[in-house]
mmCIF file with all atom_site columns, C-alpha atoms in Angstrom:
data_model
loop_
_atom_site.group_PDB
_atom_site.id
_atom_site.type_symbol
_atom_site.label_atom_id
_atom_site.label_alt_id
_atom_site.label_comp_id
_atom_site.label_asym_id
_atom_site.label_entity_id
_atom_site.label_seq_id
_atom_site.pdbx_PDB_ins_code
_atom_site.Cartn_x
_atom_site.Cartn_y
_atom_site.Cartn_z
_atom_site.occupancy
_atom_site.B_iso_or_equiv
_atom_site.pdbx_formal_charge
_atom_site.auth_seq_id
_atom_site.auth_comp_id
_atom_site.auth_asym_id
_atom_site.auth_atom_id
_atom_site.pdbx_PDB_model_num
ATOM 1   C CA . MET A 1 1   ? 117.656 82.671  111.951 1.00 59.00 ? 285 MET A CA 1
ATOM 2   C CA . ILE A 1 2   ? 115.689 79.425  111.865 1.00 56.00 ? 286 ILE A CA 1
ATOM 3   C CA . SER A 1 3   ? 116.829 76.156  113.409 1.00 63.00 ? 287 SER A CA 1
ATOM 4   C CA . GLU A 1 4   ? 117.585 72.964  111.467 1.00 68.00 ? 288 GLU A CA 1
ATOM 5   C CA . ALA A 1 5   ? 114.361 71.353  112.748 1.00 66.00 ? 289 ALA A CA 1
ATOM 6   C CA . GLU A 1 6   ? 112.320 74.345  111.524 1.00 58.00 ? 290 GLU A CA 1
ATOM 7   C CA . ARG A 1 7   ? 114.077 74.207  108.158 1.00 57.00 ? 291 ARG A CA 1
ATOM 8   C CA . ARG A 1 8   ? 113.212 70.481  107.761 1.00 61.00 ? 292 ARG A CA 1
ATOM 9   C CA . ALA A 1 9   ? 109.600 71.171  108.769 1.00 55.00 ? 293 ALA A CA 1
ATOM 10  C CA . LEU A 1 10  ? 109.346 73.938  106.184 1.00 48.00 ? 294 LEU A CA 1
ATOM 11  C CA . ALA A 1 11  ? 110.849 71.709  103.500 1.00 54.00 ? 295 ALA A CA 1
ATOM 12  C CA . THR A 1 12  ? 108.151 69.085  104.019 1.00 54.00 ? 296 THR A CA 1
ATOM 13  C CA . MET A 1 13  ? 105.227 71.536  103.960 1.00 50.00 ? 297 MET A CA 1
ATOM 14  C CA . PRO A 1 14  ? 103.115 71.355  100.796 1.00 51.00 ? 298 PRO A CA 1
ATOM 15  C CA . LEU A 1 15  ? 103.121 74.422  98.584  1.00 44.00 ? 299 LEU A CA 1
ATOM 16  C CA . PRO A 1 16  ? 99.817  76.150  97.881  1.00 43.00 ? 300 PRO A CA 1
ATOM 17  C CA . LYS A 1 17  ? 98.284  75.533  94.469  1.00 44.00 ? 301 LYS A CA 1
ATOM 18  C CA . LEU A 1 18  ? 99.310  78.465  92.299  1.00 41.00 ? 302 LEU A CA 1
ATOM 19  C CA . PRO A 1 19  ? 97.566  79.553  89.099  1.00 41.00 ? 303 PRO A CA 1
ATOM 20  C CA . THR A 1 20  ? 99.127  78.540  85.824  1.00 40.00 ? 304 THR A CA 1
ATOM 21  C CA . LEU A 1 21  ? 101.054 81.338  84.221  1.00 41.00 ? 305 LEU A CA 1
ATOM 22  C CA . VAL A 1 22  ? 100.310 82.057  80.570  1.00 39.00 ? 306 VAL A CA 1
ATOM 23  C CA . PRO A 1 23  ? 103.251 83.181  78.437  1.00 42.00 ? 307 PRO A CA 1
ATOM 24  C CA . ARG A 1 24  ? 102.967 86.708  77.018  1.00 40.00 ? 308 ARG A CA 1
ATOM 25  C CA . GLU A 1 25  ? 103.121 85.508  73.434  1.00 41.00 ? 309 GLU A CA 1
ATOM 26  C CA . THR A 1 26  ? 99.848  83.565  73.841  1.00 37.00 ? 310 THR A CA 1
ATOM 27  C CA . PRO A 1 27  ? 97.257  85.362  71.685  1.00 41.00 ? 311 PRO A CA 1
ATOM 28  C CA . ALA A 1 28  ? 94.314  86.984  73.446  1.00 41.00 ? 312 ALA A CA 1
ATOM 29  C CA . THR A 1 29  ? 91.945  84.850  71.364  1.00 39.00 ? 313 THR A CA 1
ATOM 30  C CA . SER A 1 30  ? 93.137  81.623  72.981  1.00 40.00 ? 314 SER A CA 1
ATOM 31  C CA . ILE A 1 31  ? 90.585  79.413  74.693  1.00 40.00 ? 315 ILE A CA 1
ATOM 32  C CA . THR A 1 32  ? 91.976  80.277  78.138  1.00 42.00 ? 316 THR A CA 1
ATOM 33  C CA . ALA A 1 33  ? 91.637  84.013  77.516  1.00 41.00 ? 317 ALA A CA 1
ATOM 34  C CA . ALA A 1 34  ? 88.149  83.607  76.048  1.00 40.00 ? 318 ALA A CA 1
ATOM 35  C CA . VAL A 1 35  ? 86.979  81.633  79.084  1.00 38.00 ? 319 VAL A CA 1
ATOM 36  C CA . ALA A 1 36  ? 88.523  84.144  81.489  1.00 41.00 ? 320 ALA A CA 1
ATOM 37  C CA . GLU A 1 37  ? 86.946  87.089  79.666  1.00 41.00 ? 321 GLU A CA 1
ATOM 38  C CA . ALA A 1 38  ? 83.531  85.421  79.580  1.00 40.00 ? 322 ALA A CA 1
ATOM 39  C CA . ALA A 1 39  ? 83.626  84.855  83.354  1.00 42.00 ? 323 ALA A CA 1
ATOM 40  C CA . LEU A 1 40  ? 84.287  88.511  84.139  1.00 42.00 ? 324 LEU A CA 1
ATOM 41  C CA . PRO A 1 41  ? 81.773  91.312  83.758  1.00 44.00 ? 325 PRO A CA 1
ATOM 42  C CA . PRO A 1 42  ? 82.752  93.762  81.035  1.00 44.00 ? 326 PRO A CA 1
ATOM 43  C CA . ALA A 1 43  ? 84.939  96.592  82.267  1.00 41.00 ? 327 ALA A CA 1
ATOM 44  C CA . PRO A 1 44  ? 83.520  100.059 81.686  1.00 44.00 ? 328 PRO A CA 1
ATOM 45  C CA . ALA A 1 45  ? 85.297  101.881 78.909  1.00 41.00 ? 329 ALA A CA 1
ATOM 46  C CA . PRO A 1 46  ? 87.278  104.909 80.043  1.00 42.00 ? 330 PRO A CA 1
ATOM 47  C CA . SER A 1 47  ? 85.518  108.092 79.112  1.00 43.00 ? 331 SER A CA 1
ATOM 48  C CA . ILE A 1 48  ? 88.718  109.734 77.916  1.00 43.00 ? 332 ILE A CA 1
ATOM 49  C CA . ARG A 1 49  ? 91.314  107.593 76.194  1.00 46.00 ? 333 ARG A CA 1
ATOM 50  C CA . PRO A 1 50  ? 94.914  108.806 76.183  1.00 47.00 ? 334 PRO A CA 1
ATOM 51  C CA . ALA A 1 51  ? 97.181  108.317 73.187  1.00 48.00 ? 335 ALA A CA 1
ATOM 52  C CA . ALA A 1 52  ? 99.242  105.124 73.250  1.00 49.00 ? 336 ALA A CA 1
ATOM 53  C CA . GLY A 1 53  ? 101.873 105.428 75.976  1.00 52.00 ? 337 GLY A CA 1
ATOM 54  C CA . ALA A 1 54  ? 100.619 108.831 77.136  1.00 52.00 ? 338 ALA A CA 1
ATOM 55  C CA . GLU A 1 55  ? 98.534  109.726 80.149  1.00 59.00 ? 339 GLU A CA 1
ATOM 56  C CA . SER A 1 56  ? 95.383  111.779 79.690  1.00 71.00 ? 340 SER A CA 1
ATOM 57  C CA . PRO A 1 57  ? 95.167  115.256 81.213  1.00 69.00 ? 341 PRO A CA 1
ATOM 58  C CA . THR A 1 58  ? 92.226  113.984 83.249  1.00 84.00 ? 342 THR A CA 1
ATOM 59  C CA . SER A 1 59  ? 94.305  111.152 84.756  1.00 88.00 ? 343 SER A CA 1
ATOM 60  C CA . THR A 1 60  ? 97.058  113.592 85.675  1.00 92.00 ? 344 THR A CA 1
ATOM 61  C CA . GLU A 1 61  ? 94.562  115.937 87.312  1.00 94.00 ? 345 GLU A CA 1
ATOM 62  C CA . ILE A 1 62  ? 92.900  113.055 89.171  1.00 94.00 ? 346 ILE A CA 1
ATOM 63  C CA . ARG A 1 63  ? 96.250  111.901 90.536  1.00 94.00 ? 347 ARG A CA 1
ATOM 64  C CA . SER A 1 64  ? 97.046  115.458 91.619  1.00 94.00 ? 348 SER A CA 1
ATOM 65  C CA . LEU A 1 65  ? 93.661  115.895 93.322  1.00 95.00 ? 349 LEU A CA 1
ATOM 66  C CA . LEU A 1 66  ? 93.965  112.508 95.060  1.00 94.00 ? 350 LEU A CA 1
ATOM 67  C CA . SER A 1 67  ? 97.358  113.548 96.368  1.00 94.00 ? 351 SER A CA 1
ATOM 68  C CA . LYS A 1 68  ? 96.029  116.918 97.525  1.00 94.00 ? 352 LYS A CA 1
ATOM 69  C CA . ALA A 1 69  ? 93.140  115.295 99.420  1.00 94.00 ? 353 ALA A CA 1
ATOM 70  C CA . SER A 1 70  ? 95.288  112.535 100.923 1.00 93.00 ? 354 SER A CA 1
ATOM 71  C CA . GLU A 1 71  ? 97.981  114.910 102.182 1.00 94.00 ? 355 GLU A CA 1
ATOM 72  C CA . ARG A 1 72  ? 95.751  116.642 104.694 1.00 93.00 ? 356 ARG A CA 1
ATOM 73  C CA . THR A 1 73  ? 95.972  116.420 108.444 1.00 91.00 ? 357 THR A CA 1
ATOM 74  C CA . GLY A 1 74  ? 93.062  115.636 110.711 1.00 91.00 ? 358 GLY A CA 1
ATOM 75  C CA . LEU A 1 75  ? 91.044  113.621 108.203 1.00 91.00 ? 359 LEU A CA 1
ATOM 76  C CA . GLY A 1 76  ? 88.461  111.328 109.726 1.00 91.00 ? 360 GLY A CA 1
ATOM 77  C CA . ASP A 1 77  ? 87.171  107.959 108.607 1.00 93.00 ? 361 ASP A CA 1
ATOM 78  C CA . VAL A 1 78  ? 84.472  109.554 106.449 1.00 93.00 ? 362 VAL A CA 1
ATOM 79  C CA . GLN A 1 79  ? 86.935  111.657 104.446 1.00 93.00 ? 363 GLN A CA 1
ATOM 80  C CA . LEU A 1 80  ? 89.400  108.765 104.105 1.00 94.00 ? 364 LEU A CA 1
ATOM 81  C CA . ALA A 1 81  ? 86.606  106.488 102.866 1.00 94.00 ? 365 ALA A CA 1
ATOM 82  C CA . ARG A 1 82  ? 85.564  109.102 100.289 1.00 95.00 ? 366 ARG A CA 1
ATOM 83  C CA . ILE A 1 83  ? 89.148  109.381 99.041  1.00 95.00 ? 367 ILE A CA 1
ATOM 84  C CA . ALA A 1 84  ? 89.389  105.579 98.714  1.00 95.00 ? 368 ALA A CA 1
ATOM 85  C CA . GLN A 1 85  ? 86.011  105.449 96.939  1.00 96.00 ? 369 GLN A CA 1
ATOM 86  C CA . LEU A 1 86  ? 87.029  108.148 94.463  1.00 95.00 ? 370 LEU A CA 1
ATOM 87  C CA . GLU A 1 87  ? 90.350  106.424 93.843  1.00 94.00 ? 371 GLU A CA 1
ATOM 88  C CA . ALA A 1 88  ? 88.447  103.197 93.074  1.00 95.00 ? 372 ALA A CA 1
ATOM 89  C CA . THR A 1 89  ? 86.111  105.145 90.782  1.00 94.00 ? 373 THR A CA 1
ATOM 90  C CA . ALA A 1 90  ? 89.105  106.418 88.816  1.00 93.00 ? 374 ALA A CA 1
ATOM 91  C CA . ALA A 1 91  ? 90.640  102.926 88.710  1.00 93.00 ? 375 ALA A CA 1
ATOM 92  C CA . ARG A 1 92  ? 87.404  101.603 87.152  1.00 93.00 ? 376 ARG A CA 1
ATOM 93  C CA . GLY A 1 93  ? 87.840  104.118 84.341  1.00 91.00 ? 377 GLY A CA 1
ATOM 94  C CA . GLU A 1 94  ? 85.084  106.491 85.465  1.00 92.00 ? 378 GLU A CA 1
ATOM 95  C CA . GLN A 1 95  ? 87.338  109.506 84.983  1.00 92.00 ? 379 GLN A CA 1
ATOM 96  C CA . GLU A 1 96  ? 84.721  112.268 84.947  1.00 93.00 ? 380 GLU A CA 1
ATOM 97  C CA . ASN A 1 97  ? 82.946  110.949 88.057  1.00 93.00 ? 381 ASN A CA 1
ATOM 98  C CA . ALA A 1 98  ? 86.254  110.702 89.909  1.00 94.00 ? 382 ALA A CA 1
ATOM 99  C CA . LEU A 1 99  ? 87.302  114.170 88.784  1.00 94.00 ? 383 LEU A CA 1
ATOM 100 C CA . VAL A 1 100 ? 84.029  115.826 89.837  1.00 94.00 ? 384 VAL A CA 1
ATOM 101 C CA . GLY A 1 101 ? 84.043  113.977 93.167  1.00 95.00 ? 385 GLY A CA 1
ATOM 102 C CA . LEU A 1 102 ? 87.645  114.945 93.922  1.00 95.00 ? 386 LEU A CA 1
ATOM 103 C CA . LEU A 1 103 ? 87.076  118.587 92.999  1.00 95.00 ? 387 LEU A CA 1
ATOM 104 C CA . ARG A 1 104 ? 84.050  118.663 95.312  1.00 96.00 ? 388 ARG A CA 1
ATOM 105 C CA . LEU A 1 105 ? 85.920  116.913 98.164  1.00 96.00 ? 389 LEU A CA 1
ATOM 106 C CA . ASN A 1 106 ? 88.947  119.216 97.932  1.00 94.00 ? 390 ASN A CA 1
ATOM 107 C CA . ASP A 1 107 ? 86.667  122.275 97.906  1.00 95.00 ? 391 ASP A CA 1
ATOM 108 C CA . GLU A 1 108 ? 84.931  120.986 101.046 1.00 95.00 ? 392 GLU A CA 1
ATOM 109 C CA . LEU A 1 109 ? 88.256  120.343 102.789 1.00 95.00 ? 393 LEU A CA 1
ATOM 110 C CA . ASP A 1 110 ? 89.571  123.785 101.792 1.00 93.00 ? 394 ASP A CA 1
ATOM 111 C CA . ALA A 1 111 ? 86.435  125.459 103.174 1.00 94.00 ? 395 ALA A CA 1
ATOM 112 C CA . ALA A 1 112 ? 86.350  123.531 106.480 1.00 95.00 ? 396 ALA A CA 1
ATOM 113 C CA . TYR A 1 113 ? 87.102  125.828 109.394 1.00 95.00 ? 397 TYR A CA 1
ATOM 114 C CA . ASN A 1 114 ? 86.405  125.815 113.084 1.00 95.00 ? 398 ASN A CA 1
ATOM 115 C CA . SER A 1 115 ? 85.517  129.082 114.758 1.00 95.00 ? 399 SER A CA 1
ATOM 116 C CA . TYR A 1 116 ? 87.428  130.283 117.821 1.00 96.00 ? 400 TYR A CA 1
ATOM 117 C CA . ASN A 1 117 ? 86.513  133.199 120.102 1.00 96.00 ? 401 ASN A CA 1
ATOM 118 C CA . VAL A 1 118 ? 89.641  134.842 121.489 1.00 96.00 ? 402 VAL A CA 1
ATOM 119 C CA . GLY A 1 119 ? 89.753  135.087 125.277 1.00 95.00 ? 403 GLY A CA 1
ATOM 120 C CA . THR A 1 120 ? 91.300  137.875 127.340 1.00 95.00 ? 404 THR A CA 1
ATOM 121 C CA . GLY A 1 121 ? 95.067  138.034 126.928 1.00 92.00 ? 405 GLY A CA 1
ATOM 122 C CA . GLU A 1 122 ? 95.300  135.142 124.488 1.00 94.00 ? 406 GLU A CA 1
ATOM 123 C CA . SER A 1 123 ? 97.853  135.050 121.681 1.00 93.00 ? 407 SER A CA 1
ATOM 124 C CA . LEU A 1 124 ? 97.912  132.978 118.512 1.00 94.00 ? 408 LEU A CA 1
ATOM 125 C CA . TRP A 1 125 ? 100.617 130.872 120.106 1.00 93.00 ? 409 TRP A CA 1
ATOM 126 C CA . GLN A 1 126 ? 98.368  130.059 123.079 1.00 95.00 ? 410 GLN A CA 1
ATOM 127 C CA . ILE A 1 127 ? 95.329  129.438 120.865 1.00 95.00 ? 411 ILE A CA 1
ATOM 128 C CA . ALA A 1 128 ? 97.238  127.002 118.610 1.00 95.00 ? 412 ALA A CA 1
ATOM 129 C CA . ALA A 1 129 ? 98.474  125.133 121.705 1.00 94.00 ? 413 ALA A CA 1
ATOM 130 C CA . LYS A 1 130 ? 94.922  124.345 122.877 1.00 94.00 ? 414 LYS A CA 1
ATOM 131 C CA . PRO A 1 131 ? 93.740  120.771 122.286 1.00 93.00 ? 415 PRO A CA 1
ATOM 132 C CA . GLU A 1 132 ? 90.558  122.002 120.577 1.00 92.00 ? 416 GLU A CA 1
ATOM 133 C CA . THR A 1 133 ? 92.628  123.752 117.907 1.00 93.00 ? 417 THR A CA 1
ATOM 134 C CA . TYR A 1 134 ? 95.938  122.011 117.095 1.00 94.00 ? 418 TYR A CA 1
ATOM 135 C CA . GLY A 1 135 ? 97.506  121.065 120.406 1.00 93.00 ? 419 GLY A CA 1
ATOM 136 C CA . ASN A 1 136 ? 100.771 122.534 119.076 1.00 93.00 ? 420 ASN A CA 1
ATOM 137 C CA . ALA A 1 137 ? 101.726 126.149 119.770 1.00 93.00 ? 421 ALA A CA 1
ATOM 138 C CA . ASN A 1 138 ? 104.084 126.228 116.783 1.00 94.00 ? 422 ASN A CA 1
ATOM 139 C CA . LEU A 1 139 ? 101.146 125.927 114.378 1.00 95.00 ? 423 LEU A CA 1
ATOM 140 C CA . TRP A 1 140 ? 99.999  129.491 115.146 1.00 95.00 ? 424 TRP A CA 1
ATOM 141 C CA . PRO A 1 141 ? 100.927 130.637 111.571 1.00 96.00 ? 425 PRO A CA 1
ATOM 142 C CA . LEU A 1 142 ? 98.066  128.468 110.230 1.00 96.00 ? 426 LEU A CA 1
ATOM 143 C CA . ILE A 1 143 ? 95.567  130.571 112.179 1.00 96.00 ? 427 ILE A CA 1
ATOM 144 C CA . TRP A 1 144 ? 97.287  133.842 111.275 1.00 95.00 ? 428 TRP A CA 1
ATOM 145 C CA . ARG A 1 145 ? 97.284  133.021 107.546 1.00 95.00 ? 429 ARG A CA 1
ATOM 146 C CA . ALA A 1 146 ? 93.614  131.966 107.674 1.00 96.00 ? 430 ALA A CA 1
ATOM 147 C CA . ASN A 1 147 ? 92.615  135.405 109.036 1.00 96.00 ? 431 ASN A CA 1
ATOM 148 C CA . PRO A 1 148 ? 94.452  137.983 106.889 1.00 94.00 ? 432 PRO A CA 1
ATOM 149 C CA . LYS A 1 149 ? 91.879  140.784 107.295 1.00 94.00 ? 433 LYS A CA 1
ATOM 150 C CA . ALA A 1 150 ? 91.324  140.300 111.023 1.00 93.00 ? 434 ALA A CA 1
ATOM 151 C CA . LEU A 1 151 ? 95.040  139.820 111.752 1.00 93.00 ? 435 LEU A CA 1
ATOM 152 C CA . PRO A 1 152 ? 97.334  141.861 109.505 1.00 92.00 ? 436 PRO A CA 1
ATOM 153 C CA . GLN A 1 153 ? 100.063 141.125 112.073 1.00 91.00 ? 437 GLN A CA 1
ATOM 154 C CA . PRO A 1 154 ? 100.121 138.069 114.361 1.00 91.00 ? 438 PRO A CA 1
ATOM 155 C CA . SER A 1 155 ? 100.470 140.245 117.442 1.00 89.00 ? 439 SER A CA 1
ATOM 156 C CA . GLN A 1 156 ? 97.168  142.064 116.758 1.00 90.00 ? 440 GLN A CA 1
ATOM 157 C CA . VAL A 1 157 ? 94.920  139.451 118.403 1.00 93.00 ? 441 VAL A CA 1
ATOM 158 C CA . LYS A 1 158 ? 92.135  141.088 120.406 1.00 94.00 ? 442 LYS A CA 1
ATOM 159 C CA . SER A 1 159 ? 89.876  139.700 123.091 1.00 94.00 ? 443 SER A CA 1
ATOM 160 C CA . GLY A 1 160 ? 86.445  138.777 121.716 1.00 95.00 ? 444 GLY A CA 1
ATOM 161 C CA . GLN A 1 161 ? 87.709  138.409 118.153 1.00 95.00 ? 445 GLN A CA 1
ATOM 162 C CA . LYS A 1 162 ? 86.287  135.480 116.179 1.00 96.00 ? 446 LYS A CA 1
ATOM 163 C CA . LEU A 1 163 ? 88.992  133.617 114.268 1.00 96.00 ? 447 LEU A CA 1
ATOM 164 C CA . ARG A 1 164 ? 88.846  130.911 111.642 1.00 96.00 ? 448 ARG A CA 1
ATOM 165 C CA . VAL A 1 165 ? 90.963  127.822 112.377 1.00 97.00 ? 449 VAL A CA 1
ATOM 166 C CA . PRO A 1 166 ? 91.593  125.576 109.351 1.00 96.00 ? 450 PRO A CA 1
ATOM 167 C CA . ARG A 1 167 ? 90.245  122.112 110.158 1.00 95.00 ? 451 ARG A CA 1
ATOM 168 C CA . TYR A 1 168 ? 92.223  120.073 107.580 1.00 95.00 ? 452 TYR A CA 1
ATOM 169 C CA . PRO A 1 169 ? 95.485  121.865 106.760 1.00 95.00 ? 453 PRO A CA 1
ATOM 170 C CA . SER A 1 170 ? 97.753  120.227 104.224 1.00 93.00 ? 454 SER A CA 1
ATOM 171 C CA . LEU A 1 171 ? 101.027 118.647 105.266 1.00 93.00 ? 455 LEU A CA 1
ATOM 172 C CA . LYS A 1 172 ? 102.779 121.357 103.251 1.00 93.00 ? 456 LYS A CA 1
ATOM 173 C CA . ALA A 1 173 ? 100.927 124.116 105.141 1.00 94.00 ? 457 ALA A CA 1
ATOM 174 C CA . VAL A 1 174 ? 101.781 122.473 108.478 1.00 94.00 ? 458 VAL A CA 1
ATOM 175 C CA . THR A 1 175 ? 105.456 122.185 107.507 1.00 94.00 ? 459 THR A CA 1
ATOM 176 C CA . GLU A 1 176 ? 105.545 125.811 106.360 1.00 95.00 ? 460 GLU A CA 1
ATOM 177 C CA . ALA A 1 177 ? 103.873 126.925 109.598 1.00 93.00 ? 461 ALA A CA 1
ATOM 178 C CA . LEU A 1 178 ? 106.386 125.025 111.703 1.00 94.00 ? 462 LEU A CA 1
ATOM 179 C CA . ASP A 1 179 ? 109.285 126.460 109.707 1.00 93.00 ? 463 ASP A CA 1
ATOM 180 C CA . TYR A 1 180 ? 107.906 129.989 110.035 1.00 94.00 ? 464 TYR A CA 1
ATOM 181 C CA . ALA A 1 181 ? 107.273 129.619 113.767 1.00 92.00 ? 465 ALA A CA 1
ATOM 182 C CA . SER A 1 182 ? 110.794 128.328 114.375 1.00 91.00 ? 466 SER A CA 1
ATOM 183 C CA . SER A 1 183 ? 112.323 131.285 112.509 1.00 90.00 ? 467 SER A CA 1
ATOM 184 C CA . HIS A 1 184 ? 110.008 133.845 114.231 1.00 86.00 ? 468 HIS A CA 1
ATOM 185 C CA . PRO A 1 185 ? 110.171 133.010 117.951 1.00 73.00 ? 469 PRO A CA 1
ATOM 186 C CA . VAL A 1 186 ? 109.409 136.615 118.917 1.00 55.00 ? 470 VAL A CA 1
ATOM 187 C CA . GLU A 1 187 ? 105.826 136.048 117.797 1.00 49.00 ? 471 GLU A CA 1
ATOM 188 C CA . LYS A 1 188 ? 105.249 133.882 120.899 1.00 49.00 ? 472 LYS A CA 1
ATOM 189 C CA . GLN A 1 189 ? 103.426 136.134 123.292 1.00 49.00 ? 473 GLN A CA 1
#
């Protein structure tokens, strides 16, 4: 709550100069619109134009791929900057460039794994708990699911085995791993 003195001070402060609002019924060919359009560089035309009121399949796919890339854990500044750049590319109407870039980025994130050599007596639970992997023992299902041939069962971890550890798991995969780990506590070895 503000005091009476603060209220009086606020009432005497000048308001910032705001732009003049143009009513919607003003035609686009008005002098104001013509001057504004001349001052701006021409916007690139979208490569795929949806029907009036409908969204193009490309726009839907771009939004889906942006969401998929953004909902990953462990992303660094480089990946976040690429996502923002591709989002800006799509906003400028460069649909194909955004789509190709997002497909490439998501493929890279899907394929990003760290390698881990299993030590004597280690379990998936212990490996997931290490700071160099996830720092959370309950994320062991992420490692198990990333190594289906090497680990048909989570208890079959062997010393000297080389395991793949997903570097950028999705939030959905992390949630599923946590749910699985909480319902399978016997897997902790």
